[in-house]
PDB file of C-alpha atoms in Angstrom:
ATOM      1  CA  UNK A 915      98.262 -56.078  80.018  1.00 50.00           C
ATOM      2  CA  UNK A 916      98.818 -57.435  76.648  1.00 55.00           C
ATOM      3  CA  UNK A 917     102.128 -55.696  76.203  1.00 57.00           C
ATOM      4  CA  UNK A 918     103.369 -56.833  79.928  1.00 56.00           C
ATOM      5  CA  UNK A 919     101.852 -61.140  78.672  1.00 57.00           C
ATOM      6  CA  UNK A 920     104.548 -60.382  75.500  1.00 60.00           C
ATOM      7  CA  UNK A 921     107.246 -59.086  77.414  1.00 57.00           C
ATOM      8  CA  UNK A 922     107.279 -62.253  79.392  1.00 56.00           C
ATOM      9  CA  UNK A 923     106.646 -64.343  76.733  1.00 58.00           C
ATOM     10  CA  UNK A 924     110.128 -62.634  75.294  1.00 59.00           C
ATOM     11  CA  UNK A 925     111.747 -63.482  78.510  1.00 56.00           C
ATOM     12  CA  UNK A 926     111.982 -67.339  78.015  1.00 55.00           C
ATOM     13  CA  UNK A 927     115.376 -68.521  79.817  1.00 55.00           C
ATOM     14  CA  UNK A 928     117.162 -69.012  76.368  1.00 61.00           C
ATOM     15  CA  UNK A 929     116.085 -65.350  75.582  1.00 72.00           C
ATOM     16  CA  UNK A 930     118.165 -63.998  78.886  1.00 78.00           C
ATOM     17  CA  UNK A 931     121.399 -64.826  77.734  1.00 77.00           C
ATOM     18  CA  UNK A 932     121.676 -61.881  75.717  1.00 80.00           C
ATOM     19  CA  UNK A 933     121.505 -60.029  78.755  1.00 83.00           C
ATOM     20  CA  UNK A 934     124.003 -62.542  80.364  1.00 83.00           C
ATOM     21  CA  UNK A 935     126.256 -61.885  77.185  1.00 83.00           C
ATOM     22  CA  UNK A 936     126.544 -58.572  77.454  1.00 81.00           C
ATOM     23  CA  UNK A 937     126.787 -58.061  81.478  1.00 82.00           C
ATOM     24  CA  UNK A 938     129.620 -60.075  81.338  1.00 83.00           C
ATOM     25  CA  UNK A 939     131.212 -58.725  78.432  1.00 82.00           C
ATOM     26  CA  UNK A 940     135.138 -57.048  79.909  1.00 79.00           C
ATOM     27  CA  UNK A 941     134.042 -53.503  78.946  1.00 82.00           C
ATOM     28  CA  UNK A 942     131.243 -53.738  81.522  1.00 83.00           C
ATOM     29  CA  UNK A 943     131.151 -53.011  85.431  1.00 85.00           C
ATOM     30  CA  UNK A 944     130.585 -55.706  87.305  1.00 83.00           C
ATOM     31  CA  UNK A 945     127.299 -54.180  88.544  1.00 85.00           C
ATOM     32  CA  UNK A 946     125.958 -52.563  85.729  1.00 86.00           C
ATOM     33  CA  UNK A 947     122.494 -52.684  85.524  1.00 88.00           C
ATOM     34  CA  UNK A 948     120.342 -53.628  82.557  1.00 88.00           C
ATOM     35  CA  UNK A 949     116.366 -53.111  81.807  1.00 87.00           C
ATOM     36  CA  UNK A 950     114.015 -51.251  79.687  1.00 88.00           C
ATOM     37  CA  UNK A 951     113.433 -47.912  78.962  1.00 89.00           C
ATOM     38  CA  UNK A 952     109.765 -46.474  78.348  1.00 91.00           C
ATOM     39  CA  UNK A 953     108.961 -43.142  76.971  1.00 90.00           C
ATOM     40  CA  UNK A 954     105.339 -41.555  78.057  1.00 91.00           C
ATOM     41  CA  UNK A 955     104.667 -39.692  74.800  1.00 89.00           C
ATOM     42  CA  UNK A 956     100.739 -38.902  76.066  1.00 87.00           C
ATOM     43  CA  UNK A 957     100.042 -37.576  79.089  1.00 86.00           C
ATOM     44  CA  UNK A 958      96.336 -37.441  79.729  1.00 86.00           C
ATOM     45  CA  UNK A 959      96.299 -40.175  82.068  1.00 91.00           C
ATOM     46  CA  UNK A 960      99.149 -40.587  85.188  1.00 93.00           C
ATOM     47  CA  UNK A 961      96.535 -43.777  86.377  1.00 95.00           C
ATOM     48  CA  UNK A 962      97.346 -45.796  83.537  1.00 94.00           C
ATOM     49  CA  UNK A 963     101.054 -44.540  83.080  1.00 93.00           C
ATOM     50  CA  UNK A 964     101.234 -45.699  86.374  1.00 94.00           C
ATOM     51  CA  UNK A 965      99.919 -49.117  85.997  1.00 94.00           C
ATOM     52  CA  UNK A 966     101.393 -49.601  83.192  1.00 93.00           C
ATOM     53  CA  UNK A 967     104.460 -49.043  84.977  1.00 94.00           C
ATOM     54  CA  UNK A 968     104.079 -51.190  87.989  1.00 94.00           C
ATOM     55  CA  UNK A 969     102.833 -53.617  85.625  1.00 93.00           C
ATOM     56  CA  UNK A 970     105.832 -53.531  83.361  1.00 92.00           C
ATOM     57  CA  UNK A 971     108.250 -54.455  86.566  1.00 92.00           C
ATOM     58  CA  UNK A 972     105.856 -56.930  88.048  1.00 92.00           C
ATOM     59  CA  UNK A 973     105.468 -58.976  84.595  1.00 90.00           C
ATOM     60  CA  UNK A 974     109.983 -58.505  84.876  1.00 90.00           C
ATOM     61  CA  UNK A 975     110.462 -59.480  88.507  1.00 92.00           C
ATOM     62  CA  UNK A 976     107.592 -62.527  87.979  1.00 91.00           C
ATOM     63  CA  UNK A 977     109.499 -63.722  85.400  1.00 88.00           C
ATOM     64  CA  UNK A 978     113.066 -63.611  86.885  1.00 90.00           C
ATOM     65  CA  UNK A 979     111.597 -64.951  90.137  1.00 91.00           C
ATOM     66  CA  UNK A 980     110.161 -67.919  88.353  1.00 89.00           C
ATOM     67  CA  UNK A 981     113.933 -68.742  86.616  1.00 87.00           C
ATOM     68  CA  UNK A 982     115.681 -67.985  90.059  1.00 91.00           C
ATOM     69  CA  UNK A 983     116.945 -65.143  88.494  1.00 90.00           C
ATOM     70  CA  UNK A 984     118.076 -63.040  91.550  1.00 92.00           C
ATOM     71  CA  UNK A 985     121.631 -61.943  90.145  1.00 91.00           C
ATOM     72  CA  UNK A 986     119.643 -60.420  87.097  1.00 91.00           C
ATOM     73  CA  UNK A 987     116.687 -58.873  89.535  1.00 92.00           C
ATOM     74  CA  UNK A 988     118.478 -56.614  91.472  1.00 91.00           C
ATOM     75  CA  UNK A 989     120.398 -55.516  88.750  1.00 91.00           C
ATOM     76  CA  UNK A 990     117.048 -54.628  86.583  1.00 91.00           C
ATOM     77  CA  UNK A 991     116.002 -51.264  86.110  1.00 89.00           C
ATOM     78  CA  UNK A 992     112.596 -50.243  84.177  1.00 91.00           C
ATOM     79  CA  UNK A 993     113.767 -46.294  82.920  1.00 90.00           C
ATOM     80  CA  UNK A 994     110.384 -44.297  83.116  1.00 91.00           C
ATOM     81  CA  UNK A 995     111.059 -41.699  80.842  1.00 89.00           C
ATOM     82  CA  UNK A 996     108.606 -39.161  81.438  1.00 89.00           C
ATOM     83  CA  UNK A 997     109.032 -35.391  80.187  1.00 85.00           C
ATOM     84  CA  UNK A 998     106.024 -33.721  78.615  1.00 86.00           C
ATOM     85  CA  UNK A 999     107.742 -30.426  77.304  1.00 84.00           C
ATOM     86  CA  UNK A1000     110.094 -32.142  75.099  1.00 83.00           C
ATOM     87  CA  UNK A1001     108.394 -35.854  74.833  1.00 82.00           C
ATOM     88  CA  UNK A1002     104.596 -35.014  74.611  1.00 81.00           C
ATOM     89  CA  UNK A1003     103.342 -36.047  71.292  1.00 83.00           C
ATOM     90  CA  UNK A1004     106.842 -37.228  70.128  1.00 83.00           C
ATOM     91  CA  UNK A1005     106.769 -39.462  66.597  1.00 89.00           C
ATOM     92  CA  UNK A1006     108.816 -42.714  66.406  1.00 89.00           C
ATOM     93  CA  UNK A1007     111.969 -41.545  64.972  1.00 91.00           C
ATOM     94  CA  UNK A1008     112.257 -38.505  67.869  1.00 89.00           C
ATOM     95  CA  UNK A1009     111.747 -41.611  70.603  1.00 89.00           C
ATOM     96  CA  UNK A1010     114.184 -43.239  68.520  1.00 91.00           C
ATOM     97  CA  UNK A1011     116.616 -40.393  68.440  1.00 91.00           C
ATOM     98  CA  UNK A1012     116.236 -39.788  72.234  1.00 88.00           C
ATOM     99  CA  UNK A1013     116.566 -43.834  73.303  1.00 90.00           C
ATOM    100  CA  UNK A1014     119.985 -43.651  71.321  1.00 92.00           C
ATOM    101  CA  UNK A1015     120.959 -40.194  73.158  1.00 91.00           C
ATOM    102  CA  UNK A1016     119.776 -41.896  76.457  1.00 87.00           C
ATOM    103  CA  UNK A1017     121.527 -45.893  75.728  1.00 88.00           C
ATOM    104  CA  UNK A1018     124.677 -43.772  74.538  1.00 90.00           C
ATOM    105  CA  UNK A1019     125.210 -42.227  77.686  1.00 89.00           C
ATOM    106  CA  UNK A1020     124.245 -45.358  79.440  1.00 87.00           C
ATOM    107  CA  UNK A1021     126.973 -47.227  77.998  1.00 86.00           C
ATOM    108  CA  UNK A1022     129.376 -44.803  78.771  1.00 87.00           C
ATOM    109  CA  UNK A1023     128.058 -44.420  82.602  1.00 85.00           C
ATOM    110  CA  UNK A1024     128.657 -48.426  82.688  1.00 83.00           C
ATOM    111  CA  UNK A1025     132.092 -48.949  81.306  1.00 81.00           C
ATOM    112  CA  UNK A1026     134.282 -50.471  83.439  1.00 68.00           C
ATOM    113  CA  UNK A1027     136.389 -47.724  84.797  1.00 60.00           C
ATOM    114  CA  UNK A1028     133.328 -45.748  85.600  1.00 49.00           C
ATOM    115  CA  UNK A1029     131.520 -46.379  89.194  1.00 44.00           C
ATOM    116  CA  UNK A1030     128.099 -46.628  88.927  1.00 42.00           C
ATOM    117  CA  UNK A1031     125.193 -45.982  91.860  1.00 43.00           C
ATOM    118  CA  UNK A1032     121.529 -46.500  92.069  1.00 42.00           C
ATOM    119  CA  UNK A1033     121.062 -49.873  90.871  1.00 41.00           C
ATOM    120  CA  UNK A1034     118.562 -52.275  92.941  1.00 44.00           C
ATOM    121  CA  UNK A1035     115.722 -53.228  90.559  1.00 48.00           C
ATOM    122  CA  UNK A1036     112.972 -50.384  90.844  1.00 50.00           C
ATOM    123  CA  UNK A1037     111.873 -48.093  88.200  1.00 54.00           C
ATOM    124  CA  UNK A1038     114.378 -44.807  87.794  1.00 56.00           C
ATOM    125  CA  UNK A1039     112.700 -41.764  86.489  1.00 56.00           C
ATOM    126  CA  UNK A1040     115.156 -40.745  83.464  1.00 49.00           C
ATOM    127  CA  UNK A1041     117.191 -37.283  83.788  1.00 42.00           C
ATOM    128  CA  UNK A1042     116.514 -34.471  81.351  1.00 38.00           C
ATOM    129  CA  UNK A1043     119.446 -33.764  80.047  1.00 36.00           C
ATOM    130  CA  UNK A1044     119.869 -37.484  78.744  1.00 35.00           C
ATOM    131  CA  UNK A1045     116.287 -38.231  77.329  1.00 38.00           C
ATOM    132  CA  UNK A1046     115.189 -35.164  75.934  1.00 39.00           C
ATOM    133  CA  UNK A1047     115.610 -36.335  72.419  1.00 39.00           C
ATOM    134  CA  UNK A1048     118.320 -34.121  71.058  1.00 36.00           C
ATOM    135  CA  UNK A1049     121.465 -35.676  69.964  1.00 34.00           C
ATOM    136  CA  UNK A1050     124.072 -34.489  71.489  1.00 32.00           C
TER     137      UNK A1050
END
């Protein structure tokens, strides 16, 4: 709970216009989504994981409810990233390396000339191929 009380405390109105920046920004789709990406590097507990989770997106859509956010809510996604054969255990710089594979592709997948589905504000369960940690 901690974690979700410092997300929102890092989602002060001023703090959103970084994400206002850069959905805007020409190079973008219109409806690109933006959001958070969480990598499960334990996987003893799928409770917790799961709380976490819904806890994660509550704290987000809370937050963006309370600033009348609604253009930014349904364009949130919270990327579970969950894959024990390649994440379980992983060390900082191997999340690192995999976030960078994953945002890479991301960006790519959300250029402008590129049509993008799935976005709606729930939590998307990553694919394989982009967030198993190897560059490519």
């Amino acid at each position: 709970m901690a974690d979700a009380i410092a997300l929102l405390k890092a989602m002060l109105p001023g703090d959103l216009h970084g994400i206002d920046k850069s959905l805007t920004e020409e190079d973008t789709q219109a409806d690109a989504p933006w959001g958070f990406a969480v990598y499960r590097v334990s996987h003893g507990n799928d409770a917790v994981w799961n709380r976490m989770l819904e806890s994660i997106g509550e704290s987000i859509r809370s937050r963006l409810e309370l600033q009348s956010r609604d253009d930014l809510l349904v364009r949130r996604h919270l990327v579970a990233v969950d894959h024990p054969a390649t994440h379980d255990r992983l060390k900082p710089d191997g999340i690192r390396v995999a976030f960078r594979t994953w945002a890479t592709e991301e960006l790519k997948r959300n250029a402008a000339e590129q049509p993008i589905s799935g976005t709606g504000g729930g939590i998307v369960e990553s694919s394989e191929d982009i967030a198993d940690g190897n560059p490519t």
